[in-house]
GROMACS .gro file of N, CA and C in nm:
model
  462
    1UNK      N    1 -12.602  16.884 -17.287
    1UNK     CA    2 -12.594  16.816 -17.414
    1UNK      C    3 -12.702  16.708 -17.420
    2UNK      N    4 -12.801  16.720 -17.512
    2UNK     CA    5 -12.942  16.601 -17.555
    2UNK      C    6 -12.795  16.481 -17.563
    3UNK      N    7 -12.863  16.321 -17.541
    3UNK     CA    8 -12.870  16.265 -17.565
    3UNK      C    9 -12.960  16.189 -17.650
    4UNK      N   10 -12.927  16.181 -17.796
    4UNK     CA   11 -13.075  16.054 -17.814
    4UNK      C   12 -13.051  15.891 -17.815
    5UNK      N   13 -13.123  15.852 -17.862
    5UNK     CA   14 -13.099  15.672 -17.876
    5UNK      C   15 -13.052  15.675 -18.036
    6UNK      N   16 -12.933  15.574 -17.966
    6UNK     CA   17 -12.909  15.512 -18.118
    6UNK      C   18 -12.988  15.450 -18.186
    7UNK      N   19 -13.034  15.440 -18.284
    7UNK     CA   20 -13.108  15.319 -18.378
    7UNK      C   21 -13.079  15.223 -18.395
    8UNK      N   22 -12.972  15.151 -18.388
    8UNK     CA   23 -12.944  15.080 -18.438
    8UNK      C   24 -12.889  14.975 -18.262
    9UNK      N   25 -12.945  15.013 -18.160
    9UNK     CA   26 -12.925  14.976 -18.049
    9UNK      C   27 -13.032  14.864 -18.019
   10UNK      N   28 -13.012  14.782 -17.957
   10UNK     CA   29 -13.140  14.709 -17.926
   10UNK      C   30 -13.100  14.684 -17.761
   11UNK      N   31 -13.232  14.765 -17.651
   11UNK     CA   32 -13.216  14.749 -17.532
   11UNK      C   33 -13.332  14.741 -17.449
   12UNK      N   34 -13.272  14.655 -17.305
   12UNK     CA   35 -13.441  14.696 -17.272
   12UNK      C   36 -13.386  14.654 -17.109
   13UNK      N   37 -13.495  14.764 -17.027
   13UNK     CA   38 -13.455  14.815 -16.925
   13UNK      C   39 -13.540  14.757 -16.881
   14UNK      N   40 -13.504  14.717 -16.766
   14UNK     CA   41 -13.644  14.687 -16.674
   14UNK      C   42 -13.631  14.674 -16.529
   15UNK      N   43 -13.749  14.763 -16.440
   15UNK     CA   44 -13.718  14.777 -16.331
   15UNK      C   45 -13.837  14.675 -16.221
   16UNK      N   46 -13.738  14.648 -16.102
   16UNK     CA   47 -13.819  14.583 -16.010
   16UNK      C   48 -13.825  14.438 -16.039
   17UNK      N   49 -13.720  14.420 -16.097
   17UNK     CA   50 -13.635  14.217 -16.056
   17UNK      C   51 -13.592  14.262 -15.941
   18UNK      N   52 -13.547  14.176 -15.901
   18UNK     CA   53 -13.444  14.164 -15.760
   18UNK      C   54 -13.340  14.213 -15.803
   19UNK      N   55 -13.248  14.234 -15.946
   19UNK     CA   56 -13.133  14.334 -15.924
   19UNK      C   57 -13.125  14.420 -15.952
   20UNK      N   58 -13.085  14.553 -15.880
   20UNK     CA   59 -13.127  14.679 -15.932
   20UNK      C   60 -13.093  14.735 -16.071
   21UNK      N   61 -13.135  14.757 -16.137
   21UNK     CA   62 -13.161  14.844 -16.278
   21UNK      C   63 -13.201  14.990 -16.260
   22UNK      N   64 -13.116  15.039 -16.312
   22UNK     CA   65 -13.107  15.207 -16.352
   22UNK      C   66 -13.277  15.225 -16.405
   23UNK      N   67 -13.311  15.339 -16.325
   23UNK     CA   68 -13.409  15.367 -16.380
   23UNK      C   69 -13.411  15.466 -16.503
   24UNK      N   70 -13.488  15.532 -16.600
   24UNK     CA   71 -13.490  15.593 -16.663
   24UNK      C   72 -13.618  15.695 -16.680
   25UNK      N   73 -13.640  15.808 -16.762
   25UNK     CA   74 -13.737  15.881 -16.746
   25UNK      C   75 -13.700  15.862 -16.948
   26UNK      N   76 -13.818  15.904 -17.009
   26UNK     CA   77 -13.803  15.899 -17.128
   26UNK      C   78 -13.932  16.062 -17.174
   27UNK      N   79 -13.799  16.123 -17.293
   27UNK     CA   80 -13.883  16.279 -17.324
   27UNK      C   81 -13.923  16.261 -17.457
   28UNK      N   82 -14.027  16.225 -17.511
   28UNK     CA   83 -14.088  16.220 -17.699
   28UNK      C   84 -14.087  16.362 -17.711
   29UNK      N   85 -14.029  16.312 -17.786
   29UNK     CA   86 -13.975  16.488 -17.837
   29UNK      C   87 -14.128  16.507 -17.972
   30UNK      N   88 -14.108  16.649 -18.034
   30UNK     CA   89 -14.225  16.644 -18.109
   30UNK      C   90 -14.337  16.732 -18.098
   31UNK      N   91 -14.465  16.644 -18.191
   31UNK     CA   92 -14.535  16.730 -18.120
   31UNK      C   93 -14.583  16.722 -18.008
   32UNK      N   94 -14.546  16.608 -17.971
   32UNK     CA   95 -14.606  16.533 -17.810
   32UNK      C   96 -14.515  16.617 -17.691
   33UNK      N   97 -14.428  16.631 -17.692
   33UNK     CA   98 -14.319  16.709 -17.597
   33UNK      C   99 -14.397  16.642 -17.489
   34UNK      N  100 -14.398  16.509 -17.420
   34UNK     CA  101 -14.389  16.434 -17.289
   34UNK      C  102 -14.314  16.396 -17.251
   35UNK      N  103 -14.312  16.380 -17.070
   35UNK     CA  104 -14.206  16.293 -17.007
   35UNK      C  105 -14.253  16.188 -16.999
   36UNK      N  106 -14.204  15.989 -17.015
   36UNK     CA  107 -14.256  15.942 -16.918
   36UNK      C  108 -14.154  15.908 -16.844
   37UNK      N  109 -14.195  15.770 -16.711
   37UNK     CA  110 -14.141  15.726 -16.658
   37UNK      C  111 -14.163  15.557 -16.654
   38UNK      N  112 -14.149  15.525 -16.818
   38UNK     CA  113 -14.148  15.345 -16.809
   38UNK      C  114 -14.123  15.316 -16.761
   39UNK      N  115 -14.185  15.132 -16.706
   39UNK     CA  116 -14.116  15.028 -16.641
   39UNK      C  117 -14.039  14.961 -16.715
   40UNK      N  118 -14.056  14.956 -16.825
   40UNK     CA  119 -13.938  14.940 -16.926
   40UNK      C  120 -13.903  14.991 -17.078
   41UNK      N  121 -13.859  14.997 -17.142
   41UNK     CA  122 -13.802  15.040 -17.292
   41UNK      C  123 -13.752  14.944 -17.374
   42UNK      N  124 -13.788  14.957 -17.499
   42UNK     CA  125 -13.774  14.791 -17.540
   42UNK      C  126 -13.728  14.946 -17.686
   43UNK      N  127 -13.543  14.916 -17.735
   43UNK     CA  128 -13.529  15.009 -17.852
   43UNK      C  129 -13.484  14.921 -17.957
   44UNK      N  130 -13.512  14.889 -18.094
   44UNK     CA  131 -13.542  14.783 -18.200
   44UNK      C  132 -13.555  14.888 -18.327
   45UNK      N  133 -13.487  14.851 -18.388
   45UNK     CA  134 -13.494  14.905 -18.582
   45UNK      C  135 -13.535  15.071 -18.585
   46UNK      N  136 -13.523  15.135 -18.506
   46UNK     CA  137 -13.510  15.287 -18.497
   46UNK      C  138 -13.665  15.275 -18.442
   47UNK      N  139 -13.729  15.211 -18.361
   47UNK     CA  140 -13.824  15.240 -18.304
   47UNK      C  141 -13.812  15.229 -18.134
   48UNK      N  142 -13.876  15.293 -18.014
   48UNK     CA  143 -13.901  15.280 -17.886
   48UNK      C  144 -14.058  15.245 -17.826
   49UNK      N  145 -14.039  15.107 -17.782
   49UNK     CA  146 -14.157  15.105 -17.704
   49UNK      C  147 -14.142  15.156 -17.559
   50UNK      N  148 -14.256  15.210 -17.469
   50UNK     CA  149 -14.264  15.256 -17.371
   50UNK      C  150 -14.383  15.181 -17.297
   51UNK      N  151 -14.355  15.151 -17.221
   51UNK     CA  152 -14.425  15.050 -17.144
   51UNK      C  153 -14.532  15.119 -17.022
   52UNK      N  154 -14.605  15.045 -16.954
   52UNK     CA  155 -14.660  15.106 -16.889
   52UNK      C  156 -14.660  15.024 -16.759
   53UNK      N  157 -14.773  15.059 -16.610
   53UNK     CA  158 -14.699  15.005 -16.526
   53UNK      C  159 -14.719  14.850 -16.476
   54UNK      N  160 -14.788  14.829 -16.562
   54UNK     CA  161 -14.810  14.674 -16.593
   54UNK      C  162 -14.638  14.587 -16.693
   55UNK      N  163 -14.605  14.620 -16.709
   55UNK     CA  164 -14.468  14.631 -16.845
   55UNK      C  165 -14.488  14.663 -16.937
   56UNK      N  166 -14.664  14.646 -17.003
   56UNK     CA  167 -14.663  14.578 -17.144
   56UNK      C  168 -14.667  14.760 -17.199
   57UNK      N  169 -14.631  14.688 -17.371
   57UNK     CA  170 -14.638  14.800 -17.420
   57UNK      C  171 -14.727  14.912 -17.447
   58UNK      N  172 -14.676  15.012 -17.444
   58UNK     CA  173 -14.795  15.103 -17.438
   58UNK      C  174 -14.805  15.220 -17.538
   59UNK      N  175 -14.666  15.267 -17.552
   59UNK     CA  176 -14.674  15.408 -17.646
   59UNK      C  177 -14.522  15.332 -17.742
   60UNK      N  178 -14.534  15.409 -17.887
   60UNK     CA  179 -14.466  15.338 -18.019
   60UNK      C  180 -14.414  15.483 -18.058
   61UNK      N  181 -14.267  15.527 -18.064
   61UNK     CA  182 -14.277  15.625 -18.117
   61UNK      C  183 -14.080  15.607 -18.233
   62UNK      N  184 -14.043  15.676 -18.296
   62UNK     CA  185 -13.962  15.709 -18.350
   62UNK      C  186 -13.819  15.715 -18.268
   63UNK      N  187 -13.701  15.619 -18.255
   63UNK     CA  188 -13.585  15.654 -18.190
   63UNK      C  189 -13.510  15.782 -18.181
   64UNK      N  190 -13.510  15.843 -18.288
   64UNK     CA  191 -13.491  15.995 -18.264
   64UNK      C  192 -13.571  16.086 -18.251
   65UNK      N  193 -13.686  16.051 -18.155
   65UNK     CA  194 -13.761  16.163 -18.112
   65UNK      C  195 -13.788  16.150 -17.967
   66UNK      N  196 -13.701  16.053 -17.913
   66UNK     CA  197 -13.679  15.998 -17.745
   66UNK      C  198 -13.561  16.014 -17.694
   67UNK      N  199 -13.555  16.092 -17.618
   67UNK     CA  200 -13.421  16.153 -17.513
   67UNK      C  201 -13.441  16.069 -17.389
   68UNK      N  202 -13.374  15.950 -17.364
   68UNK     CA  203 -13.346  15.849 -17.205
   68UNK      C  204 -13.249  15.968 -17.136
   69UNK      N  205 -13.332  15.974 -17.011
   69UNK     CA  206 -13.259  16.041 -16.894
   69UNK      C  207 -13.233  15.948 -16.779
   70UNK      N  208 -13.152  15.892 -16.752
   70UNK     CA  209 -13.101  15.837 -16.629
   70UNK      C  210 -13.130  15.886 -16.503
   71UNK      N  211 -13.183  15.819 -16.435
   71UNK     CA  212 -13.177  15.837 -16.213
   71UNK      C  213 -13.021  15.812 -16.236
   72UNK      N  214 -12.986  15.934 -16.133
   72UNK     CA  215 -12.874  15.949 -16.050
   72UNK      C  216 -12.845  15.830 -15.969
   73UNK      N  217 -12.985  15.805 -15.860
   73UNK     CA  218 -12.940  15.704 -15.776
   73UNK      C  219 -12.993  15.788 -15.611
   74UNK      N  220 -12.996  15.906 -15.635
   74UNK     CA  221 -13.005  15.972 -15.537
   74UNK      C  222 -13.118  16.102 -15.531
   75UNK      N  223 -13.183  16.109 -15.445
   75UNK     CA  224 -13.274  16.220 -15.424
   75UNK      C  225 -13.245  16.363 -15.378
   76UNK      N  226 -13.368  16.454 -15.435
   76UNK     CA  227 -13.337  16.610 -15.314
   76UNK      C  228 -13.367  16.569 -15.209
   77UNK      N  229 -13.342  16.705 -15.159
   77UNK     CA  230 -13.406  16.728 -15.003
   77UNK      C  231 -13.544  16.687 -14.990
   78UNK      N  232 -13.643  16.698 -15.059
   78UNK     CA  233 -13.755  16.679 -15.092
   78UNK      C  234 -13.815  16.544 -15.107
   79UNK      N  235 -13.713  16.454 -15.140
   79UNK     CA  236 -13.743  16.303 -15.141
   79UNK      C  237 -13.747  16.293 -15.317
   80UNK      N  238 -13.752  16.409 -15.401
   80UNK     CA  239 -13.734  16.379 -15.530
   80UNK      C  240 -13.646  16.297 -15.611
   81UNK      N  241 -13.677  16.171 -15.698
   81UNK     CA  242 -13.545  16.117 -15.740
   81UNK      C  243 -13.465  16.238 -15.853
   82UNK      N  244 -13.322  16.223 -15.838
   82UNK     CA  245 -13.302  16.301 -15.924
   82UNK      C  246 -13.238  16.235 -16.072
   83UNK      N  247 -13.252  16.303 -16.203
   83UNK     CA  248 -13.211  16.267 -16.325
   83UNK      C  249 -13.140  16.327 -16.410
   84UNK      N  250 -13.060  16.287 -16.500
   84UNK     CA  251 -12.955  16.395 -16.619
   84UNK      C  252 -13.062  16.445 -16.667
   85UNK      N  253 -12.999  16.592 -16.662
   85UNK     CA  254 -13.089  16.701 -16.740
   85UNK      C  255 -13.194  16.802 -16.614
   86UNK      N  256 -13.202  16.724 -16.457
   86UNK     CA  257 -13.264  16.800 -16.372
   86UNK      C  258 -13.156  16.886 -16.363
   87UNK      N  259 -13.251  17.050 -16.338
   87UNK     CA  260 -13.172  17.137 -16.305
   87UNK      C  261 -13.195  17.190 -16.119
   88UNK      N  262 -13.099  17.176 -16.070
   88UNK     CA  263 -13.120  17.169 -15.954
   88UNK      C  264 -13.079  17.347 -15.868
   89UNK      N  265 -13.164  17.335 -15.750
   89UNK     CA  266 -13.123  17.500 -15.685
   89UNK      C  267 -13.071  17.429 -15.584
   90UNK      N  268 -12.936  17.491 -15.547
   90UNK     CA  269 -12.845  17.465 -15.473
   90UNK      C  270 -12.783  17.649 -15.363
   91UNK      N  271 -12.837  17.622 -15.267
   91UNK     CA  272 -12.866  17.771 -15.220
   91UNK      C  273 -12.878  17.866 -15.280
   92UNK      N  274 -12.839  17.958 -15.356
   92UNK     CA  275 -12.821  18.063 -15.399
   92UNK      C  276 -12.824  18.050 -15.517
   93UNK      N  277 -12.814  17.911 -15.622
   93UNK     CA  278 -12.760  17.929 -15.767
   93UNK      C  279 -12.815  17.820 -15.840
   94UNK      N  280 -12.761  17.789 -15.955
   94UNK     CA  281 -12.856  17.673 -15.996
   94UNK      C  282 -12.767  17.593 -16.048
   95UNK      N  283 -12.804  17.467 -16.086
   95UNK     CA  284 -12.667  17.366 -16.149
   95UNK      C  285 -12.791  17.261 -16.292
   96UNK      N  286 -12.678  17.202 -16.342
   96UNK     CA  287 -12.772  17.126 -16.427
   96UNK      C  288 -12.730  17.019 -16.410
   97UNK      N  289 -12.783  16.867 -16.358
   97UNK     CA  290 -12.730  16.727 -16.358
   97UNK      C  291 -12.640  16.644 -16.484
   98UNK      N  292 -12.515  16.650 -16.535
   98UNK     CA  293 -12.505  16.584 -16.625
   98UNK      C  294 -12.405  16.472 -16.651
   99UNK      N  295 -12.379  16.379 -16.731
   99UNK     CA  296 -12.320  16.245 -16.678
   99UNK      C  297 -12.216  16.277 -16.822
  100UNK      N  298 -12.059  16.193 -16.736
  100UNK     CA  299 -11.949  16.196 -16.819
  100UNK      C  300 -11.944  16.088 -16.869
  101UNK      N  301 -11.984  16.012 -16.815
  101UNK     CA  302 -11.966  15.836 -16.916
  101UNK      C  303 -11.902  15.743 -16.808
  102UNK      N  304 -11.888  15.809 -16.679
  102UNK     CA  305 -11.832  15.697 -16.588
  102UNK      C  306 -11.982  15.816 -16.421
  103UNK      N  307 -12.021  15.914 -16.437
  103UNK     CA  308 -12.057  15.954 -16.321
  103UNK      C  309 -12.116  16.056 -16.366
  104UNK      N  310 -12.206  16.091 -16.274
  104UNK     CA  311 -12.307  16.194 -16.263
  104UNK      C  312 -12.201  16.307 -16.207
  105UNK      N  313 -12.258  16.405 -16.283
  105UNK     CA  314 -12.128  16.556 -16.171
  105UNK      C  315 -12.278  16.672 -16.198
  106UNK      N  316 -12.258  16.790 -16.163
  106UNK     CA  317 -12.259  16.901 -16.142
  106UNK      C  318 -12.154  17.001 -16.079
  107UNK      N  319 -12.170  17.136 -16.181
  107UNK     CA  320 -12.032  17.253 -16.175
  107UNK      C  321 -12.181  17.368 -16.157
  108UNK      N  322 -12.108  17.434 -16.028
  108UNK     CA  323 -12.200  17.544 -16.031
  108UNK      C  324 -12.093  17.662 -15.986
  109UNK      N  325 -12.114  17.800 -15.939
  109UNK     CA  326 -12.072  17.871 -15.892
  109UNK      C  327 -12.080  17.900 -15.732
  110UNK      N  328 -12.019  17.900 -15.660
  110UNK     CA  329 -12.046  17.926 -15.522
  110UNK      C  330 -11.992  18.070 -15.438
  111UNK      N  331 -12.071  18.129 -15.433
  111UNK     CA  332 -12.036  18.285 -15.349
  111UNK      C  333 -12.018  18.261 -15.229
  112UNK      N  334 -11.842  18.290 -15.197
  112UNK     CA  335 -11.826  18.291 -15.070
  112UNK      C  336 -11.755  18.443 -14.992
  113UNK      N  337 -11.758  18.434 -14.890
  113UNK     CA  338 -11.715  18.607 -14.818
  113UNK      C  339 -11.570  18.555 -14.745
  114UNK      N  340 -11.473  18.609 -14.816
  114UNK     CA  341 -11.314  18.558 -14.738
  114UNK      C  342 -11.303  18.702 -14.665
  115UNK      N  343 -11.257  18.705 -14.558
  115UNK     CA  344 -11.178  18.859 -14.504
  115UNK      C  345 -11.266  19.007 -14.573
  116UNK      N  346 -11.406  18.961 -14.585
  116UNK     CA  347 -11.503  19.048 -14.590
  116UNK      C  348 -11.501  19.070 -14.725
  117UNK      N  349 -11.457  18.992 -14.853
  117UNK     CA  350 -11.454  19.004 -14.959
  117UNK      C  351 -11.516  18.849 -15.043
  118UNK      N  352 -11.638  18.964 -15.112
  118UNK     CA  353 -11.651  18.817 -15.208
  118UNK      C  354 -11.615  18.809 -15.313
  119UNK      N  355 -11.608  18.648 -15.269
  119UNK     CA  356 -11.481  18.556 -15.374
  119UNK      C  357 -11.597  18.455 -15.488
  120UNK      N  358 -11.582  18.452 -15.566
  120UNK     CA  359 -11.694  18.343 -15.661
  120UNK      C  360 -11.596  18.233 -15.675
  121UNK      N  361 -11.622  18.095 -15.672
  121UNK     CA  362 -11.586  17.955 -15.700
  121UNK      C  363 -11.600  17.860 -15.791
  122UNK      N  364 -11.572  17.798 -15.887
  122UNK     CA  365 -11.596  17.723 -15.951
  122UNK      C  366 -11.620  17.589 -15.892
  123UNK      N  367 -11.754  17.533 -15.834
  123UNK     CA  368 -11.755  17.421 -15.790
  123UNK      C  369 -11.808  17.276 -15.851
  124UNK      N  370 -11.712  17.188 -15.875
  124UNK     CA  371 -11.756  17.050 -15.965
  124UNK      C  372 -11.729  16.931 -15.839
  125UNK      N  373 -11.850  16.896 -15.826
  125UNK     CA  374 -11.905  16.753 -15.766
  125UNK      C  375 -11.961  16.676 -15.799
  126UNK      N  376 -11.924  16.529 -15.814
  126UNK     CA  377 -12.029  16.487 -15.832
  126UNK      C  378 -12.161  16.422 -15.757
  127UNK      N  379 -12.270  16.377 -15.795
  127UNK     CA  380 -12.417  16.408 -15.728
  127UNK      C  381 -12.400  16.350 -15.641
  128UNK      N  382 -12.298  16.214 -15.553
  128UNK     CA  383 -12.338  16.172 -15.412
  128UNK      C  384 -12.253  16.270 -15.344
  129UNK      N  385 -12.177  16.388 -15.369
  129UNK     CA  386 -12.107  16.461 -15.313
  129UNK      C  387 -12.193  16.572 -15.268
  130UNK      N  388 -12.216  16.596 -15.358
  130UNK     CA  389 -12.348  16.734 -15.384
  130UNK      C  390 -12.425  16.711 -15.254
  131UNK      N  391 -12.520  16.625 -15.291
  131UNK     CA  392 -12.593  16.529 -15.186
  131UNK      C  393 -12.543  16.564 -15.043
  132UNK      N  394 -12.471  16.512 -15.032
  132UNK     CA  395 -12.370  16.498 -14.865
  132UNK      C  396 -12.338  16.636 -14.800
  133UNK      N  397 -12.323  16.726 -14.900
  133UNK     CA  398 -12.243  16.835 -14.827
  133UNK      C  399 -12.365  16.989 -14.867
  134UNK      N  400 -12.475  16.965 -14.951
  134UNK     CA  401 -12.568  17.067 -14.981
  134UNK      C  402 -12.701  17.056 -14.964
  135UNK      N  403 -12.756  17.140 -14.927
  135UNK     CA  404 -12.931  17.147 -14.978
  135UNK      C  405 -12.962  17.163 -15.127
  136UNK      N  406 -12.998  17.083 -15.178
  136UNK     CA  407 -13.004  17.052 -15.327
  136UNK      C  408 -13.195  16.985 -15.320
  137UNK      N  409 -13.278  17.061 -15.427
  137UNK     CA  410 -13.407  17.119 -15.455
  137UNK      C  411 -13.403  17.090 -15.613
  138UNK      N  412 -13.491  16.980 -15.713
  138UNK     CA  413 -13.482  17.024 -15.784
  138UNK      C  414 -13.581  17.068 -15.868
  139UNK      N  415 -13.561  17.166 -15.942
  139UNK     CA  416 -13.684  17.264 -15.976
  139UNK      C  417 -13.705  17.224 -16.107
  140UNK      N  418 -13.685  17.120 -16.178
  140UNK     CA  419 -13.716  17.117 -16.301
  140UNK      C  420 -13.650  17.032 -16.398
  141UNK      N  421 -13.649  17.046 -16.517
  141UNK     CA  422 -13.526  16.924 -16.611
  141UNK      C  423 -13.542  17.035 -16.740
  142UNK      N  424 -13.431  16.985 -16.825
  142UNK     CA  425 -13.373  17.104 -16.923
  142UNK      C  426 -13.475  17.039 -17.058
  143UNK      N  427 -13.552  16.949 -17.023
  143UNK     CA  428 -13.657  16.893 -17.174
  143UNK      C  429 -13.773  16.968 -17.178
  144UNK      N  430 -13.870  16.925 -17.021
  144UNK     CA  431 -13.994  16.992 -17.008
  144UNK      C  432 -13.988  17.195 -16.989
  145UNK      N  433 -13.839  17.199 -16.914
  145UNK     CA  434 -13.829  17.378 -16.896
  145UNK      C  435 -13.733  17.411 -16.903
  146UNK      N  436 -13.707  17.431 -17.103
  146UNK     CA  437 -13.590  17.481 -17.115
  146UNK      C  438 -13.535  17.610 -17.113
  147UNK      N  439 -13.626  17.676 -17.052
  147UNK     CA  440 -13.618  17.819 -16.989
  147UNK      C  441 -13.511  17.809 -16.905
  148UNK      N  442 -13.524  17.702 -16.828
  148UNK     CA  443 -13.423  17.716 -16.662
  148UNK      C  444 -13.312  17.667 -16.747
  149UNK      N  445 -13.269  17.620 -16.784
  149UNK     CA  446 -13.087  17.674 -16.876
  149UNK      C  447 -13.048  17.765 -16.857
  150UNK      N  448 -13.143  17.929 -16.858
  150UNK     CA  449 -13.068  18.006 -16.855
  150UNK      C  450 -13.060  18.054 -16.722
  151UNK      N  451 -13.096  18.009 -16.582
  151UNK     CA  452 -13.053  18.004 -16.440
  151UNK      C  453 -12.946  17.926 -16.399
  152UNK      N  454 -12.886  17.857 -16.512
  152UNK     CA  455 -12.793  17.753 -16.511
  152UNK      C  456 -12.709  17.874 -16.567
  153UNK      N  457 -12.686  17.952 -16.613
  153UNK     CA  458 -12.568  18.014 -16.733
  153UNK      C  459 -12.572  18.147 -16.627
  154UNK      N  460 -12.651  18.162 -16.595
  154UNK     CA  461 -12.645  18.274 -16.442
  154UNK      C  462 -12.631  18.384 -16.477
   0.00000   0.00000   0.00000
């Protein structure tokens, strides 16, 4: 499910004080179809500034044409940070990162062999679980390749 910014929100993120702040990745939707990764977001009267890595502002675009994706908090195997909307390969299958309003989860399917019979699973974790107990790779995000959705639907 897209998230966009409200308009009528006024916020602003900013990373690298001394207390940690959620990072964010930001997708201009459009004809621009970019990711970035501001140091901060400044959202005001249905507009988004995007900052650059100095803070100051840098790119001006339309509140509903910017999808904020949240860091998890946690990386792949790879050292990748991961974000809502990465779609991740998790041995055999694929999952999509997405947040309930209190936590990051992923539900994937898991093929297992009981008494020489395979059994399919419905598995929901969320991402520091995932993390802990899988090899988790992630190959992409559902803005820049919304192709891989359908490795998610399996």
């Amino acid at each position: 499910m897209q998230q966009t910014v409200s308009t009528d929100l006024i916020l602003k993120i900013k990373r690298g004080d001394t207390m940690k702040i959620q990072k964010y990745r930001a997708w201009v939707t459009g004809t621009e179809n970019v990711m970035y990764q501001p140091r901060e977001v400044w959202i005001n009267n249905g507009e988004v500034w995007l900052s650059n890595a100095k803070g100051l502002p840098e790119k001006k675009v339309a509140a509903d044409k910017v999808i904020l994706s949240r860091a998890t908090g946690y990386k792949d195997q790879n050292d990748v940070e991961m974000f809502k909307g990465d779609i991740l390969k998790i041995n055999d299958t694929y999952a999509e990162i997405d947040y309930d309003g209190s936590c990051f989860l992923v539900s994937f399917i898991e093929k297992v062999k009981e008494n020489q019979v395979d059994k399919n699973y419905l598995v929901i974790l969320t991402v520091k679980e995932l993390v802990e107990d899988y090899k988790v790779t992630v190959i992409g995000n559902v803005y820049a390749n919304p192709e891989l959705k359908e490795l998610v639907k399996g």
